[in-house]
PDB file of C-alpha atoms in Angstrom:
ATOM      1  CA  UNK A   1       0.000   0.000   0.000  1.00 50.00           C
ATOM      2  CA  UNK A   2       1.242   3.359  -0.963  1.00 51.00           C
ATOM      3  CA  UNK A   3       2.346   5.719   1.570  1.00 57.00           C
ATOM      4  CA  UNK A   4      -0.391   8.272   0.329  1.00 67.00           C
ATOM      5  CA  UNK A   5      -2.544   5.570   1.189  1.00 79.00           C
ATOM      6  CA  UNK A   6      -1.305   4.773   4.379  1.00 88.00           C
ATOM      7  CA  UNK A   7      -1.664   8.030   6.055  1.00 93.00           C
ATOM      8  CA  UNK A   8      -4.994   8.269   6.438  1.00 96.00           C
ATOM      9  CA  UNK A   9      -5.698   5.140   8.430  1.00 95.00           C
ATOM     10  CA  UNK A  10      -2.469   6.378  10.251  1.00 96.00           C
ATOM     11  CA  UNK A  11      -4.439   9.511  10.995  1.00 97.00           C
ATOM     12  CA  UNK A  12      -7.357   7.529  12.136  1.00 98.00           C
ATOM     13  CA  UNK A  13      -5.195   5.075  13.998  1.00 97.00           C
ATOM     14  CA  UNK A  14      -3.909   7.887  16.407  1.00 97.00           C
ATOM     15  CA  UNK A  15      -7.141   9.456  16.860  1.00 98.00           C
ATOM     16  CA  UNK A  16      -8.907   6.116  17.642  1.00 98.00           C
ATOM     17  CA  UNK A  17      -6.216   5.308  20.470  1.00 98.00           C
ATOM     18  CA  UNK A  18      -6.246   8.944  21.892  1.00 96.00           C
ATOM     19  CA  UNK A  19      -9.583   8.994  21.786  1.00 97.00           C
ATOM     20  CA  UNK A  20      -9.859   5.391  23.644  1.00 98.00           C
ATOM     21  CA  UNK A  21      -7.388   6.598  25.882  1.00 97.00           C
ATOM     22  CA  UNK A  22      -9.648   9.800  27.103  1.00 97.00           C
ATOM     23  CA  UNK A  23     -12.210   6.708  28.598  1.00 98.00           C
ATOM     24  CA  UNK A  24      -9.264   3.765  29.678  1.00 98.00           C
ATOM     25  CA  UNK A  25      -7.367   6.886  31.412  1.00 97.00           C
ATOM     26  CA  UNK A  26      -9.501  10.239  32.003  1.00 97.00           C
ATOM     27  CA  UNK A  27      -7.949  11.708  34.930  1.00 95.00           C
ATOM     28  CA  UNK A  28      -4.428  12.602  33.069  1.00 90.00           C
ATOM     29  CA  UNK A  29      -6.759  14.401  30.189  1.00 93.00           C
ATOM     30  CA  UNK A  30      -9.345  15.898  33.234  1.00 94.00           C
ATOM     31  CA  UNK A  31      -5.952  17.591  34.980  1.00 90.00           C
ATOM     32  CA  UNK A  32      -5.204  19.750  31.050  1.00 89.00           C
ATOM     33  CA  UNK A  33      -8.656  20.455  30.757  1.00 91.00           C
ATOM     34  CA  UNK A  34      -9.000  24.950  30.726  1.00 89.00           C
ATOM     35  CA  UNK A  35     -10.490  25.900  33.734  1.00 87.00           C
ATOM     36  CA  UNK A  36     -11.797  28.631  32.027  1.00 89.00           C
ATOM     37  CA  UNK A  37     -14.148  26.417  30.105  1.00 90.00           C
ATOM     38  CA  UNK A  38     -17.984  25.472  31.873  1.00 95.00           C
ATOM     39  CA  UNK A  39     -18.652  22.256  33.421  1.00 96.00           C
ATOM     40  CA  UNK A  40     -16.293  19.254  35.058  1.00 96.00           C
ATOM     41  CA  UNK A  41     -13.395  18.412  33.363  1.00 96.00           C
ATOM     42  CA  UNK A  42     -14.850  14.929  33.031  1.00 97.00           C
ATOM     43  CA  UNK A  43     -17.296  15.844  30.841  1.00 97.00           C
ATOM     44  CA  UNK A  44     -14.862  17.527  28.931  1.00 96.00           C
ATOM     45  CA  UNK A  45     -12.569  14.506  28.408  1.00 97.00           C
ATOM     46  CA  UNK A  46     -15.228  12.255  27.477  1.00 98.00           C
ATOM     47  CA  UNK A  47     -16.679  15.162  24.925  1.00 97.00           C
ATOM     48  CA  UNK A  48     -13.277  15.102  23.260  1.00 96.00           C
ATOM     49  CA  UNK A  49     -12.805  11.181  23.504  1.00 97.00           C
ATOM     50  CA  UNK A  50     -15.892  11.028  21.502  1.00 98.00           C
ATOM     51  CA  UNK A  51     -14.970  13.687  19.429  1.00 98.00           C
ATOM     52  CA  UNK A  52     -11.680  11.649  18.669  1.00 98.00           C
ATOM     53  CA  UNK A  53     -13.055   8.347  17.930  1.00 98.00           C
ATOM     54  CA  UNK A  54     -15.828   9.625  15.132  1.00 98.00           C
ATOM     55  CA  UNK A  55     -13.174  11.656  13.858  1.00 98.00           C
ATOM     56  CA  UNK A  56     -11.496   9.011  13.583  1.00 98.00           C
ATOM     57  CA  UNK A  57     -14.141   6.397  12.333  1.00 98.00           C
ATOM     58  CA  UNK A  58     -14.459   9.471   9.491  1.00 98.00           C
ATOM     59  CA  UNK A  59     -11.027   9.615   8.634  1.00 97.00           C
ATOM     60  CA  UNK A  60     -10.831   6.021   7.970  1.00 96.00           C
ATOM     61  CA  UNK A  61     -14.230   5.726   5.121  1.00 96.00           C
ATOM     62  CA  UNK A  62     -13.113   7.269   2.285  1.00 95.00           C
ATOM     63  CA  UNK A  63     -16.685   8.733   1.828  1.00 95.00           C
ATOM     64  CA  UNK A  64     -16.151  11.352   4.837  1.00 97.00           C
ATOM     65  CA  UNK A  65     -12.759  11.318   4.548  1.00 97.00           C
ATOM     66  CA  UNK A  66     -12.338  15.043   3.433  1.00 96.00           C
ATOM     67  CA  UNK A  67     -14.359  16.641   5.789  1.00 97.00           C
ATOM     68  CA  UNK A  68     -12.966  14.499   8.839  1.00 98.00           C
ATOM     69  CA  UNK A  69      -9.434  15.521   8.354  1.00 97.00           C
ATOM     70  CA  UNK A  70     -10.603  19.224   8.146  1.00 97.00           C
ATOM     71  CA  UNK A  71     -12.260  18.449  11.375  1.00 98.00           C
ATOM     72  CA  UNK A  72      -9.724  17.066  13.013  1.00 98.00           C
ATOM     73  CA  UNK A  73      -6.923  19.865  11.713  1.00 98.00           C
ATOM     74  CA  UNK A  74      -9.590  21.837  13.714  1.00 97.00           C
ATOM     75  CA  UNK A  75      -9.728  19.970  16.485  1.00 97.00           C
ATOM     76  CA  UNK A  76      -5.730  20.001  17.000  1.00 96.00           C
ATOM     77  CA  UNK A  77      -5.723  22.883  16.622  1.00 95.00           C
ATOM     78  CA  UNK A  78      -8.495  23.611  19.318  1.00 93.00           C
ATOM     79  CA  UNK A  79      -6.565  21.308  22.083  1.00 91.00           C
ATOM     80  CA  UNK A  80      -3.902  23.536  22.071  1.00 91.00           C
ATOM     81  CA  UNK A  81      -5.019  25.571  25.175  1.00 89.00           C
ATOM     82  CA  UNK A  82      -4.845  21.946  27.052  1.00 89.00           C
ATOM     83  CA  UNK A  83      -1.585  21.412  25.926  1.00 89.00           C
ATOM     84  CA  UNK A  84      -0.449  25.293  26.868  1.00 91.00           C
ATOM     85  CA  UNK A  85      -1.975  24.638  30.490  1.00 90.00           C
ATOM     86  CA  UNK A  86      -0.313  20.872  30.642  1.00 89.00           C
ATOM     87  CA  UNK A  87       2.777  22.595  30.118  1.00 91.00           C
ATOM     88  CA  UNK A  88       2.545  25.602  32.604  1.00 92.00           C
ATOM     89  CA  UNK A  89       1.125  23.325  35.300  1.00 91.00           C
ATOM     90  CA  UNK A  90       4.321  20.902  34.476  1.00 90.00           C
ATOM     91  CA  UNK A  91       6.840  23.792  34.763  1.00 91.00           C
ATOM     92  CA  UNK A  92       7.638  22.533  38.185  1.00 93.00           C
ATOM     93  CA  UNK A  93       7.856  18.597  37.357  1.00 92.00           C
ATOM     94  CA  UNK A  94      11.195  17.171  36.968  1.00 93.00           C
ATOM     95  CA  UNK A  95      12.790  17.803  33.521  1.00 93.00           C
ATOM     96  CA  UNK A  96      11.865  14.781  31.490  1.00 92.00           C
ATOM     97  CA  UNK A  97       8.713  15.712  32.590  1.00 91.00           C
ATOM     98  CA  UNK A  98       8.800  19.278  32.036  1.00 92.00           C
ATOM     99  CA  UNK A  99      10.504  18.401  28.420  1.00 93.00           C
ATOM    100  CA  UNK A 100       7.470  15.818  27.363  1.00 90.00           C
ATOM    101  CA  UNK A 101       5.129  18.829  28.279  1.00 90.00           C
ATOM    102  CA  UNK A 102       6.975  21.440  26.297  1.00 92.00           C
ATOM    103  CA  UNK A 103       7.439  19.147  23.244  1.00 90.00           C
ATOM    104  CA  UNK A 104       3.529  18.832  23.002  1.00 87.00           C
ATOM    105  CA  UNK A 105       3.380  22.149  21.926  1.00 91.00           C
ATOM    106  CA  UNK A 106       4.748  22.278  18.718  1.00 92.00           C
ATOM    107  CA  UNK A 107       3.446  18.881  17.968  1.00 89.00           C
ATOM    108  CA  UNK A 108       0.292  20.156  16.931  1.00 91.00           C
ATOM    109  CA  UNK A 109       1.472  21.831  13.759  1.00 94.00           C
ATOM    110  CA  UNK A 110       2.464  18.744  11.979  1.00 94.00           C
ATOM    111  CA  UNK A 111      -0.789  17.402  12.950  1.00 95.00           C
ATOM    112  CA  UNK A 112      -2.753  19.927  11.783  1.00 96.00           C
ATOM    113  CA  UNK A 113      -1.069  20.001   8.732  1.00 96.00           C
ATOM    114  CA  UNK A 114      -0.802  15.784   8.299  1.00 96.00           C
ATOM    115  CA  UNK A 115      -5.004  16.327   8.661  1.00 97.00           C
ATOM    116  CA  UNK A 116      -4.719  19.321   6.324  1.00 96.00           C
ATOM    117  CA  UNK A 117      -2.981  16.791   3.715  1.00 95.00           C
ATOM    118  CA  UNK A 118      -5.033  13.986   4.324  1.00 96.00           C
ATOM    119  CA  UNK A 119      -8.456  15.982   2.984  1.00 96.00           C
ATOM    120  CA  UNK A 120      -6.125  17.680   0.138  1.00 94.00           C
ATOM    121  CA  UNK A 121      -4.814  14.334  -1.090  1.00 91.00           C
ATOM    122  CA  UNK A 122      -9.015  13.029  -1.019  1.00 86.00           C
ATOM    123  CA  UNK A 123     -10.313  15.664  -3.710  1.00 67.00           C
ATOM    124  CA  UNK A 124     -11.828  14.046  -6.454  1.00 54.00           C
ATOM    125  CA  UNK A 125     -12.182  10.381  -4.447  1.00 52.00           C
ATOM    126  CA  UNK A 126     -14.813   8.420  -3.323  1.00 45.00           C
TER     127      UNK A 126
END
């Protein structure tokens, strides 16, 4: 299978374990959640688990392929406040720690733009 091919079950590979992860592990994503944003954190991570896995389950048909990478470039990018608070409330932490936290941040461009490419490379399929 070419790589072009690849990448978008790659895409929906990470988003279906992240967004597993938000229900096998919720307190580590309830502790980044905004505080600034209504409700419990819990609700929160379980919003954006779901989020994650039909993002995911739409990244993987090639039907709603394009407009589930689009979302999900959106979504990365809209997780960035957790990842800004993860690493302020880390800044203390021992350095690997601190590091891990850090790195996050400019993690998210590459996947917004890996989503961005995804949808790009699905014009003109079905």
């Amino acid at each position: 299978m070419p790589r072009s091919e690849r990448s978008p079950l790659l895409l929906a590979g990470l988003l279906a374990t992240s967004g597993v992860a938000h229900f096998a592990v919720p307190r580590q994503f309830d502790a980044v959640v905004p505080r600034a944003l209504p409700g419990k954190p819990r609700t929160w991570t379980y919003a954006s688990g779901v989020a994650e896995l039909a993002l995911a389950a739409g990244v993987a048909l090639p039907r709603t392929r394009k407009v589930a990478a689009l979302a999900a470039a959106g979504f990365f990018a809209g997780v960035f406040p957790a990842n800004v608070k993860m690493a302020v409330d880390w800044r203390h932490r021992p350095t690997p720690q601190k590091a891990a936290a850090i790195g996050r941040l400019p993690l998210q461009i590459p996947l917004v733009l890996w989503a961005r490419g995804v949808a790009k490379n699905t014009e003109g399929r079905a």
